[in-house]
Short mmCIF file of C-alpha atoms in Angstrom, two decimals:
data_model
loop_
_atom_site.label_atom_id
_atom_site.label_comp_id
_atom_site.label_asym_id
_atom_site.label_seq_id
_atom_site.Cartn_x
_atom_site.Cartn_y
_atom_site.Cartn_z
CA MET A 1 -33.44 -21.47 9.54
CA ASN A 2 -30.53 -21.12 12.07
CA VAL A 3 -28.53 -18.93 9.74
CA PHE A 4 -31.10 -16.11 9.48
CA ASN A 5 -31.73 -15.98 13.14
CA MET A 6 -28.12 -15.02 13.38
CA LEU A 7 -28.03 -13.05 10.17
CA ILE A 8 -30.84 -10.78 10.55
CA PRO A 9 -29.79 -9.07 13.89
CA MET A 10 -26.37 -8.77 12.84
CA THR A 11 -27.51 -7.18 9.43
CA ILE A 12 -29.54 -4.81 11.43
CA GLU A 13 -26.44 -3.76 13.38
CA GLY A 14 -24.33 -3.56 10.39
CA LEU A 15 -27.09 -1.37 8.62
CA ARG A 16 -26.62 1.14 11.51
CA ILE A 17 -22.92 1.47 10.27
CA THR A 18 -23.52 1.35 6.70
CA ILE A 19 -26.52 3.79 6.59
CA GLY A 20 -24.64 6.05 9.43
CA VAL A 21 -21.40 6.51 7.37
CA PHE A 22 -23.58 6.79 4.12
CA LEU A 23 -25.59 9.92 5.59
CA ALA A 24 -22.88 11.51 7.65
CA THR A 25 -20.52 11.72 4.55
CA LEU A 26 -23.50 12.98 2.19
CA VAL A 27 -24.64 15.63 4.84
CA ILE A 28 -21.27 16.85 5.40
CA SER A 29 -19.49 16.52 1.93
CA ILE A 30 -22.18 18.02 -0.44
CA PRO A 31 -22.05 21.53 1.16
CA LEU A 32 -18.32 21.31 1.49
CA SER A 33 -17.77 20.03 -2.06
CA ILE A 34 -19.67 23.44 -3.31
CA ILE A 35 -17.11 25.45 -1.38
CA VAL A 36 -14.33 23.45 -2.57
CA ALA A 37 -15.40 23.68 -6.15
CA LYS A 38 -15.51 27.49 -5.81
CA LEU A 39 -12.06 27.60 -4.10
CA ARG A 40 -10.82 25.29 -7.03
CA MET A 41 -11.95 27.83 -9.49
CA SER A 42 -10.81 30.73 -7.49
CA LYS A 43 -8.76 33.58 -9.34
CA ASN A 44 -6.31 33.45 -6.36
CA LYS A 45 -3.60 31.17 -8.20
CA ILE A 46 -2.20 29.80 -4.81
CA ILE A 47 -5.81 28.90 -3.44
CA ALA A 48 -6.69 26.99 -6.61
CA LYS A 49 -3.22 25.22 -6.68
CA ILE A 50 -3.68 23.97 -3.00
CA THR A 51 -7.17 22.77 -3.74
CA GLY A 52 -6.04 21.00 -6.82
CA ILE A 53 -3.34 19.21 -5.10
CA TYR A 54 -5.94 18.27 -2.31
CA ILE A 55 -8.23 16.86 -5.21
CA TYR A 56 -5.21 15.16 -6.57
CA ILE A 57 -4.20 13.25 -3.50
CA MET A 58 -7.71 12.41 -2.81
CA ARG A 59 -8.61 11.02 -6.08
CA GLY A 60 -5.19 9.58 -6.89
CA THR A 61 -5.16 7.39 -3.79
CA PRO A 62 -7.43 4.37 -2.82
CA LEU A 63 -9.96 5.31 -0.27
CA LEU A 64 -8.76 1.91 1.66
CA LEU A 65 -5.32 3.53 1.97
CA GLN A 66 -6.80 6.85 3.16
CA LEU A 67 -8.68 5.19 5.79
CA MET A 68 -5.66 3.23 6.96
CA PHE A 69 -3.59 6.47 6.74
CA ILE A 70 -5.84 8.46 9.01
CA PHE A 71 -6.25 6.05 11.58
CA PHE A 72 -2.98 4.24 11.71
CA GLY A 73 -0.69 6.57 10.21
CA PHE A 74 -1.36 9.59 12.35
CA HIS A 75 0.36 7.69 15.08
CA TYR A 76 3.67 7.62 13.28
CA ILE A 77 3.84 11.37 12.62
CA PRO A 78 6.03 12.69 15.25
CA LEU A 79 4.77 16.06 17.33
CA ILE A 80 0.98 15.29 16.67
CA GLY A 81 0.71 13.08 19.38
CA PHE A 82 -3.02 12.20 19.13
CA ALA A 83 -4.77 9.53 17.28
CA PHE A 84 -8.41 9.65 15.92
CA GLY A 85 -11.00 7.14 16.87
CA ARG A 86 -12.31 4.40 14.72
CA TYR A 87 -15.55 6.29 13.96
CA GLN A 88 -13.84 9.48 13.71
CA ALA A 89 -11.21 8.22 11.08
CA ILE A 90 -13.69 6.72 9.08
CA ILE A 91 -16.00 9.88 8.89
CA ILE A 92 -13.05 12.01 8.17
CA ALA A 93 -11.61 9.97 5.27
CA PHE A 94 -15.15 9.45 3.68
CA VAL A 95 -15.73 13.26 3.91
CA LEU A 96 -12.20 14.25 2.44
CA ASN A 97 -12.56 11.58 -0.18
CA TYR A 98 -16.07 12.29 -1.51
CA THR A 99 -15.63 15.91 -1.17
CA ALA A 100 -12.89 15.97 -3.68
CA TYR A 101 -15.19 13.79 -6.34
CA LEU A 102 -18.15 15.83 -5.75
CA ALA A 103 -16.20 19.13 -6.02
CA GLU A 104 -15.18 18.25 -9.35
CA ILE A 105 -18.78 17.42 -10.30
CA PHE A 106 -19.91 21.08 -9.06
CA ARG A 107 -17.08 22.49 -10.79
CA GLY A 108 -18.14 21.33 -13.90
CA GLY A 109 -21.58 22.13 -13.20
CA ILE A 110 -20.86 25.75 -12.41
CA GLY A 111 -18.45 25.98 -15.40
CA SER A 112 -21.47 24.87 -17.60
CA ILE A 113 -23.46 27.82 -16.82
CA ASP A 114 -23.26 30.47 -19.49
CA ILE A 115 -21.15 33.48 -18.80
CA GLY A 116 -24.06 35.61 -20.03
CA GLN A 117 -25.86 34.95 -16.92
CA PHE A 118 -23.31 36.15 -14.47
CA GLU A 119 -23.17 39.47 -17.06
CA ALA A 120 -26.79 39.81 -16.75
CA CYS A 121 -26.94 39.55 -12.94
CA GLN A 122 -24.07 42.05 -12.84
CA VAL A 123 -25.99 44.45 -15.20
CA LEU A 124 -29.17 43.99 -12.89
CA SER A 125 -26.65 44.81 -9.85
CA LEU A 126 -27.28 41.70 -8.11
CA SER A 127 -24.82 40.83 -5.20
CA LYS A 128 -22.35 38.20 -5.99
CA ARG A 129 -23.81 35.89 -3.32
CA PHE A 130 -27.36 36.43 -4.62
CA THR A 131 -26.10 35.68 -8.21
CA PHE A 132 -24.43 32.50 -7.02
CA MET A 133 -27.00 31.15 -4.55
CA LYS A 134 -30.27 32.08 -6.24
CA VAL A 135 -29.41 32.15 -9.97
CA ILE A 136 -26.47 29.88 -10.56
CA LEU A 137 -26.55 27.14 -8.06
CA PRO A 138 -30.25 25.83 -8.90
CA GLN A 139 -29.34 25.29 -12.46
CA VAL A 140 -26.15 23.68 -11.37
CA VAL A 141 -27.79 21.43 -8.90
CA LYS A 142 -30.22 20.49 -11.75
CA ASN A 143 -27.47 19.53 -14.29
CA VAL A 144 -25.25 17.64 -11.93
CA MET A 145 -27.86 15.48 -10.37
CA PRO A 146 -27.19 12.61 -12.75
CA SER A 147 -23.62 12.45 -11.75
CA ILE A 148 -24.21 13.43 -8.12
CA GLY A 149 -26.48 10.09 -7.98
CA ASN A 150 -23.50 8.01 -9.33
CA GLU A 151 -21.65 9.23 -6.51
CA VAL A 152 -24.39 8.48 -3.89
CA ILE A 153 -24.76 4.90 -5.27
CA THR A 154 -20.97 4.61 -5.30
CA LEU A 155 -20.94 5.71 -1.58
CA VAL A 156 -23.28 3.01 -0.51
CA LYS A 157 -20.97 0.42 -1.56
CA ASP A 158 -17.85 2.00 -0.72
CA THR A 159 -19.08 2.02 3.16
CA SER A 160 -18.11 -1.74 3.21
CA LEU A 161 -14.24 -0.60 3.37
CA VAL A 162 -14.79 0.24 6.95
CA TYR A 163 -13.79 -3.39 7.72
CA ILE A 164 -10.37 -2.43 7.47
CA LEU A 165 -10.50 -0.74 10.82
CA GLY A 166 -12.53 -3.64 12.48
CA VAL A 167 -15.98 -1.89 12.15
CA ALA A 168 -18.79 -4.35 11.20
CA ASP A 169 -21.05 -3.13 8.52
CA ILE A 170 -23.50 -5.50 6.61
CA LEU A 171 -20.76 -7.26 4.44
CA LYS A 172 -18.73 -7.75 7.62
CA ALA A 173 -21.91 -9.27 9.34
CA ALA A 174 -22.46 -11.75 6.18
CA LYS A 175 -18.75 -12.81 6.48
CA SER A 176 -19.02 -13.57 10.17
CA VAL A 177 -22.41 -15.73 9.67
CA SER A 178 -20.93 -17.20 6.60
CA ASN A 179 -17.76 -18.23 8.75
CA THR A 180 -19.70 -19.56 11.51
CA TYR A 181 -22.06 -21.67 9.45
CA SER A 182 -19.70 -22.24 6.50
CA THR A 183 -22.20 -21.34 4.23
CA PHE A 184 -22.47 -18.74 1.20
CA ILE A 185 -26.15 -17.81 1.78
CA PRO A 186 -25.33 -14.63 3.92
CA TYR A 187 -23.26 -13.09 0.93
CA ILE A 188 -26.55 -13.49 -1.29
CA PHE A 189 -28.68 -11.86 1.28
CA VAL A 190 -26.43 -8.80 1.91
CA GLY A 191 -26.51 -8.47 -1.91
CA ILE A 192 -30.16 -8.20 -1.80
CA VAL A 193 -29.98 -5.60 0.98
CA TYR A 194 -27.55 -3.55 -1.19
CA LEU A 195 -29.75 -3.81 -4.12
CA LEU A 196 -32.79 -2.63 -2.00
CA ILE A 197 -31.02 0.12 -0.69
CA THR A 198 -29.98 1.40 -4.20
CA ALA A 199 -33.37 0.88 -5.26
CA ILE A 200 -34.62 3.26 -2.64
CA LEU A 201 -32.06 5.84 -3.32
CA THR A 202 -32.58 5.41 -7.17
CA LYS A 203 -36.42 6.29 -6.52
CA LEU A 204 -35.50 9.37 -4.22
CA LEU A 205 -32.92 10.63 -6.69
CA ASP A 206 -35.41 10.18 -9.60
CA ASN A 207 -37.94 12.31 -7.61
CA PHE A 208 -35.60 14.87 -6.72
CA GLU A 209 -34.48 15.16 -10.49
CA SER A 210 -38.35 15.55 -11.68
CA LYS A 211 -38.79 18.08 -9.15
CA PHE A 212 -36.03 20.09 -10.67
CA SER A 213 -36.99 19.55 -14.23
CA TYR A 214 -39.60 22.33 -14.26
CA TYR A 215 -38.98 23.31 -17.60
CA ARG A 216 -39.41 20.17 -19.67
CA MET B 1 -14.14 35.49 -3.25
CA LYS B 2 -17.10 37.52 -2.35
CA ILE B 3 -19.36 34.61 -1.77
CA PHE B 4 -17.11 33.69 1.35
CA ASN B 5 -19.11 36.26 3.56
CA LYS B 6 -21.11 35.85 6.64
CA ARG B 7 -23.36 33.30 5.44
CA SER B 8 -20.93 30.78 4.34
CA PHE B 9 -18.94 31.09 7.17
CA LYS B 10 -21.84 30.23 9.29
CA LEU B 11 -22.13 27.10 7.27
CA LEU B 12 -18.77 26.36 7.80
CA LEU B 13 -19.07 26.95 11.59
CA LEU B 14 -22.27 24.62 11.53
CA MET B 15 -20.31 21.80 9.43
CA THR B 16 -17.66 22.21 12.02
CA ILE B 17 -20.12 21.47 14.97
CA ILE B 18 -21.54 18.62 13.09
CA ALA B 19 -18.18 16.99 12.84
CA SER B 20 -17.18 17.76 16.34
CA LEU B 21 -20.38 16.24 17.54
CA LEU B 22 -19.86 13.13 15.57
CA SER B 23 -16.27 12.84 16.68
CA GLY B 24 -17.28 13.49 20.47
CA CYS B 25 -20.04 10.61 20.43
CA SER B 26 -17.50 8.04 18.74
CA SER B 27 -14.23 8.43 20.63
CA GLU B 28 -14.91 5.56 23.12
CA VAL B 29 -12.20 3.39 21.48
CA GLY B 30 -8.81 4.00 20.08
CA THR B 31 -7.27 5.74 23.35
CA SER B 32 -5.88 3.01 25.01
CA SER B 33 -2.08 4.06 24.59
CA GLY B 34 -0.74 1.67 26.93
CA GLN B 35 2.91 3.21 25.96
CA SER B 36 3.64 4.62 29.55
CA PRO B 37 4.61 1.73 31.99
CA GLU B 38 2.56 3.11 34.73
CA CYS B 39 -0.48 2.19 33.53
CA VAL B 40 0.18 -1.55 33.79
CA GLU B 41 -2.91 -2.03 36.17
CA LYS B 42 -5.51 -0.24 34.21
CA ASP B 43 -9.39 -1.13 34.99
CA THR B 44 -9.75 -2.42 31.60
CA TYR B 45 -7.56 -3.81 28.68
CA ILE B 46 -8.65 -4.00 24.87
CA VAL B 47 -8.35 -7.42 23.26
CA GLY B 48 -8.07 -7.21 19.64
CA LEU B 49 -9.65 -10.29 17.70
CA ASP B 50 -10.71 -11.18 14.23
CA ASP B 51 -14.23 -12.15 15.33
CA THR B 52 -14.72 -14.47 12.14
CA PHE B 53 -12.00 -17.04 13.56
CA ALA B 54 -14.21 -20.20 14.78
CA PRO B 55 -13.66 -21.56 17.09
CA MET B 56 -11.03 -19.36 18.83
CA GLY B 57 -13.27 -16.17 18.55
CA PHE B 58 -16.39 -15.88 16.72
CA ARG B 59 -20.20 -14.78 16.69
CA ASP B 60 -22.74 -17.28 18.10
CA ASP B 61 -26.40 -17.38 16.64
CA ASN B 62 -27.29 -14.36 18.83
CA GLY B 63 -24.25 -12.32 17.45
CA ASN B 64 -22.34 -12.65 20.69
CA LEU B 65 -18.58 -13.02 20.89
CA VAL B 66 -17.79 -16.67 21.92
CA GLY B 67 -14.98 -19.01 21.42
CA PHE B 68 -12.09 -20.77 23.40
CA ASP B 69 -9.88 -17.51 23.19
CA ILE B 70 -12.75 -15.44 24.57
CA ASP B 71 -13.43 -17.82 27.34
CA LEU B 72 -9.77 -17.86 28.24
CA ALA B 73 -9.44 -14.15 28.03
CA ASN B 74 -12.46 -13.72 30.40
CA GLU B 75 -11.16 -16.10 32.88
CA VAL B 76 -7.85 -14.11 33.11
CA ALA B 77 -10.02 -10.71 33.34
CA LYS B 78 -12.16 -12.50 36.11
CA ARG B 79 -8.73 -13.31 38.03
CA TRP B 80 -7.56 -9.66 37.60
CA GLY B 81 -10.84 -8.20 38.84
CA ILE B 82 -11.66 -6.50 35.74
CA THR B 83 -13.59 -6.90 32.32
CA PHE B 84 -11.68 -7.06 28.92
CA LYS B 85 -13.15 -4.87 26.21
CA PHE B 86 -13.17 -7.05 22.90
CA GLN B 87 -12.55 -5.07 19.64
CA PRO B 88 -13.09 -6.58 16.30
CA ILE B 89 -9.96 -5.86 14.10
CA ASP B 90 -9.11 -6.58 10.43
CA TRP B 91 -6.62 -9.44 11.02
CA SER B 92 -4.11 -7.95 8.44
CA MET B 93 -3.94 -5.04 10.54
CA LYS B 94 -3.24 -6.62 13.85
CA GLU B 95 0.32 -5.66 14.80
CA THR B 96 -0.42 -2.18 13.37
CA GLU B 97 -3.37 -2.04 15.80
CA LEU B 98 -1.53 -3.12 18.74
CA ASN B 99 1.75 -0.95 18.12
CA THR B 100 -0.49 2.07 17.69
CA GLY B 101 -1.97 1.45 20.93
CA ASN B 102 -5.51 0.88 19.58
CA ILE B 103 -5.67 -2.71 21.46
CA ASP B 104 -3.53 -4.11 24.24
CA PHE B 105 -3.55 -7.79 23.23
CA ILE B 106 -3.61 -9.75 20.05
CA TRP B 107 -5.58 -12.75 21.38
CA ASN B 108 -7.17 -14.79 18.71
CA GLY B 109 -5.37 -17.78 17.54
CA TYR B 110 -2.23 -15.91 17.12
CA THR B 111 0.52 -18.37 16.07
CA ILE B 112 3.89 -17.69 17.57
CA THR B 113 6.53 -17.41 14.59
CA GLU B 114 10.12 -15.78 14.66
CA GLU B 115 8.89 -13.03 12.28
CA ARG B 116 6.18 -11.87 14.53
CA LYS B 117 8.38 -11.93 17.49
CA GLU B 118 10.39 -9.05 16.00
CA LYS B 119 6.95 -7.00 16.17
CA VAL B 120 5.42 -8.15 19.37
CA ASN B 121 6.02 -9.90 22.53
CA PHE B 122 4.43 -13.18 22.90
CA SER B 123 3.01 -15.02 26.06
CA GLU B 124 3.91 -18.48 26.85
CA PRO B 125 2.19 -20.76 24.36
CA TYR B 126 -1.39 -21.75 25.44
CA LEU B 127 -2.54 -24.24 22.87
CA GLU B 128 -0.44 -26.57 20.50
CA TYR B 129 -1.75 -27.65 17.13
CA SER B 130 -0.48 -28.77 13.53
CA GLN B 131 -0.76 -27.62 10.00
CA LEU B 132 -2.88 -30.28 8.42
CA LEU B 133 -3.20 -31.06 4.91
CA VAL B 134 -6.62 -31.41 3.68
CA THR B 135 -8.11 -32.77 0.33
CA LEU B 136 -11.39 -34.23 -0.93
CA ALA B 137 -12.11 -37.81 0.28
CA ASN B 138 -12.24 -39.13 -3.29
CA SER B 139 -8.84 -37.78 -4.24
CA GLU B 140 -5.74 -39.79 -4.81
CA PHE B 141 -3.11 -37.38 -2.97
CA ASN B 142 -1.76 -38.82 -0.11
CA SER B 143 1.52 -37.22 0.90
CA ILE B 144 3.42 -33.83 0.72
CA GLU B 145 5.14 -35.29 -2.52
CA ASP B 146 1.91 -35.57 -4.19
CA MET B 147 1.48 -31.60 -3.97
CA ALA B 148 3.88 -30.94 -6.65
CA GLY B 149 2.26 -29.44 -9.63
CA LYS B 150 -0.97 -29.26 -7.68
CA VAL B 151 -3.33 -26.22 -6.80
CA VAL B 152 -2.71 -25.54 -3.17
CA SER B 153 -4.41 -22.83 -1.32
CA THR B 154 -4.81 -21.68 2.34
CA GLN B 155 -5.81 -18.29 4.15
CA GLY B 156 -3.52 -15.39 3.53
CA GLU B 157 -1.81 -13.72 6.23
CA SER B 158 -1.72 -16.97 8.15
CA SER B 159 0.59 -19.26 9.95
CA ALA B 160 -0.15 -21.72 7.25
CA VAL B 161 1.53 -19.39 4.74
CA ASP B 162 4.52 -19.24 6.88
CA ALA B 163 4.59 -23.11 7.40
CA ALA B 164 4.42 -23.78 3.69
CA TYR B 165 7.38 -21.34 2.94
CA ALA B 166 9.32 -22.91 5.88
CA GLN B 167 9.82 -26.14 3.83
CA PRO B 168 12.51 -25.38 1.30
CA GLY B 169 11.12 -25.88 -2.32
CA LEU B 170 7.68 -26.63 -1.36
CA VAL B 171 5.88 -23.73 -2.69
CA GLU B 172 7.93 -23.60 -5.73
CA SER B 173 6.78 -27.18 -6.72
CA PHE B 174 3.09 -26.24 -6.61
CA LYS B 175 1.33 -25.27 -9.80
CA ASN B 176 2.67 -22.01 -11.29
CA GLY B 177 5.15 -22.07 -8.49
CA GLU B 178 2.61 -20.36 -6.16
CA LEU B 179 0.45 -20.82 -3.06
CA VAL B 180 -3.15 -19.67 -3.74
CA GLU B 181 -4.28 -17.24 -0.57
CA PHE B 182 -7.88 -16.38 0.30
CA PRO B 183 -9.12 -14.04 2.95
CA THR B 184 -10.66 -16.52 5.18
CA TYR B 185 -10.85 -20.35 5.30
CA ASN B 186 -14.46 -20.55 4.28
CA GLU B 187 -13.25 -19.38 0.84
CA VAL B 188 -10.27 -21.87 0.96
CA PHE B 189 -12.87 -24.82 1.64
CA ASN B 190 -15.47 -23.55 -0.74
CA ASP B 191 -12.42 -23.44 -3.48
CA LEU B 192 -11.37 -27.08 -2.71
CA GLU B 193 -15.24 -28.15 -3.06
CA ALA B 194 -15.66 -26.42 -6.31
CA GLY B 195 -12.56 -28.47 -7.66
CA ARG B 196 -10.24 -25.30 -8.23
CA SER B 197 -8.01 -26.21 -5.49
CA ASP B 198 -6.60 -29.74 -5.23
CA ILE B 199 -5.02 -29.51 -1.47
CA VAL B 200 -5.65 -27.19 1.32
CA ILE B 201 -3.26 -26.29 4.01
CA ALA B 202 -5.16 -25.44 7.33
CA ASP B 203 -4.71 -24.70 10.93
CA GLU B 204 -5.76 -27.99 12.67
CA VAL B 205 -8.37 -26.19 15.10
CA LEU B 206 -9.92 -24.38 12.12
CA ALA B 207 -9.85 -27.44 9.83
CA ARG B 208 -11.58 -29.74 12.13
CA TYR B 209 -14.19 -26.99 12.82
CA TYR B 210 -14.93 -26.66 9.16
CA MET B 211 -14.87 -30.14 8.35
CA LYS B 212 -17.34 -30.79 11.03
CA ASN B 213 -19.69 -28.27 9.62
CA LYS B 214 -19.40 -28.93 5.86
CA GLY B 215 -19.43 -33.07 6.75
CA GLU B 216 -16.40 -34.73 7.82
CA GLU B 217 -17.03 -37.58 5.11
CA LYS B 218 -16.31 -35.11 2.19
CA TYR B 219 -12.53 -34.72 3.27
CA LYS B 220 -9.59 -36.52 3.91
CA ILE B 221 -6.55 -35.45 6.01
CA LEU B 222 -3.38 -36.59 5.10
CA GLU B 223 -1.17 -38.35 7.36
CA GLU B 224 1.74 -36.05 7.00
CA ASN B 225 1.58 -32.41 8.13
CA LEU B 226 3.68 -29.35 8.07
CA GLY B 227 4.68 -29.51 11.49
CA LEU B 228 3.52 -28.44 15.03
CA GLU B 229 2.67 -24.83 15.99
CA GLU B 230 1.77 -22.95 19.16
CA PHE B 231 -0.78 -20.14 19.97
CA GLY B 232 0.23 -17.32 22.09
CA VAL B 233 -1.17 -13.83 23.13
CA GLY B 234 0.65 -11.00 21.59
CA VAL B 235 1.68 -8.01 23.60
CA ARG B 236 3.26 -4.81 23.04
CA LYS B 237 6.98 -4.67 23.37
CA GLU B 238 6.65 -1.48 25.71
CA ASP B 239 4.46 -3.65 28.18
CA PRO B 240 6.85 -6.21 29.87
CA GLU B 241 5.07 -5.98 33.20
CA LEU B 242 1.62 -6.70 31.30
CA LEU B 243 3.22 -9.79 29.86
CA GLU B 244 4.52 -11.17 32.80
CA ARG B 245 1.32 -10.52 34.81
CA LEU B 246 -0.43 -12.37 32.17
CA ASN B 247 1.82 -15.30 31.99
CA ASN B 248 1.54 -15.74 35.63
CA THR B 249 -2.29 -15.80 35.37
CA LEU B 250 -2.17 -18.35 32.50
CA LYS B 251 0.30 -20.59 34.40
CA ASP B 252 -2.45 -20.42 37.44
CA ILE B 253 -5.37 -21.19 35.20
CA LYS B 254 -3.41 -24.33 33.42
CA GLU B 255 -2.38 -25.47 36.90
CA ASP B 256 -5.65 -25.46 38.79
CA GLY B 257 -7.61 -27.27 35.88
CA THR B 258 -9.59 -24.45 34.66
CA TYR B 259 -7.81 -24.49 31.52
CA ASP B 260 -8.90 -28.21 30.75
CA GLU B 261 -12.66 -27.17 31.49
CA ILE B 262 -12.26 -24.51 28.79
CA TYR B 263 -10.40 -26.86 26.29
CA SER B 264 -13.01 -29.62 26.61
CA LYS B 265 -15.77 -27.13 25.95
CA TRP B 266 -14.41 -26.29 22.58
CA PHE B 267 -12.42 -29.22 21.39
CA SER B 268 -12.83 -32.93 21.11
CA ALA B 269 -10.66 -35.12 22.85
CA ASN B 270 -8.26 -36.07 20.38
#
């Protein structure tokens, strides 16, 4: 069928964007969010406050608006004098947004660890870094995995927001084909593609979780 | 705060590197700031378009950009001895894309309106068309008066919206006093077929294309329409020389018959 001759190559093109944005965002924002979580919990009031404001802004405004602001809005701020490229703007907006959400999840995870463990490590005279990286963090990761999984799957679908900057992801590909042929089939097709991606991710996340559930 | 020592610093450094790599390989667009007048004769210009707007600019079976506007733009570029870069944009962002310098032309069935003239400079019009009123073939609606109390829909952010509001009291007479706006004409026509919309307001060029695709016998075009309109190319207000150059070339293309060749390739004779 004609529609698929056009749809499949364009979907593959679109997949490069969808998966590219997805991976780049995850790879950058997960480590970053652990740092932000620690900053948010910092004893230094000013640092904690600033991080809090950052999280408030990122969670309090739509990602679509953040994309528009970073790409178009910077131009209107005097004295900055440079503009981000389309792909730069996308990665920056997605990383900033997802880091805020993930940081709150990690903060919850770190907070859930019994204070006694920190004390025990102190008694054993383990360094603060060793305590965090080798004792606390592995337990945190284990606890926050279901919530992180939620965000990961939401991220797959949020990648479709890149349309506002004229970048063609798989949803945009479907829209193009749909308009050329005046048919609804492409939308059903990308719906299935999204489901497939989510199925693969769910499986990966399950494997990861069961790897961490060594005490059960 | 002790956690932020050498190792996390290294991590931060690594991420900065990744970030800069990502930005390095993707900065090919977005830097065409045509703000300075001395760059009138650049070796490339960026044409912003909605690549889902058949038959003016859209994707063919192989995903290539085709359409009346694409052919016309390429003809202009050929005469300037350069090639244009085509950048798909979101149509609702078109003036913002232009005025932030991300694109140099809005060239994609861009209707000339008074409101838009305040934001951009328009070239001389290169195509005329009317805003049609379309309904299903078996419907009993025949005139603009019949639209009172009916569900009327069209594409949002389009000149059809402006045309509807330009008629005093027209939109207020629709059901709920509103015009239903969809992101694209595809949804508009789907809604008409589903029986939710009674009448559709559509650009002639698009309407004829969609009706051809979906089966012309299913629709009826009302004899009355909402008036004649014109397509023009949008150019930044800061680029008057570019506009003049474009107008001269468009005039040449019309005069030597190339325009008619392109026209007959995309539109039927009527």
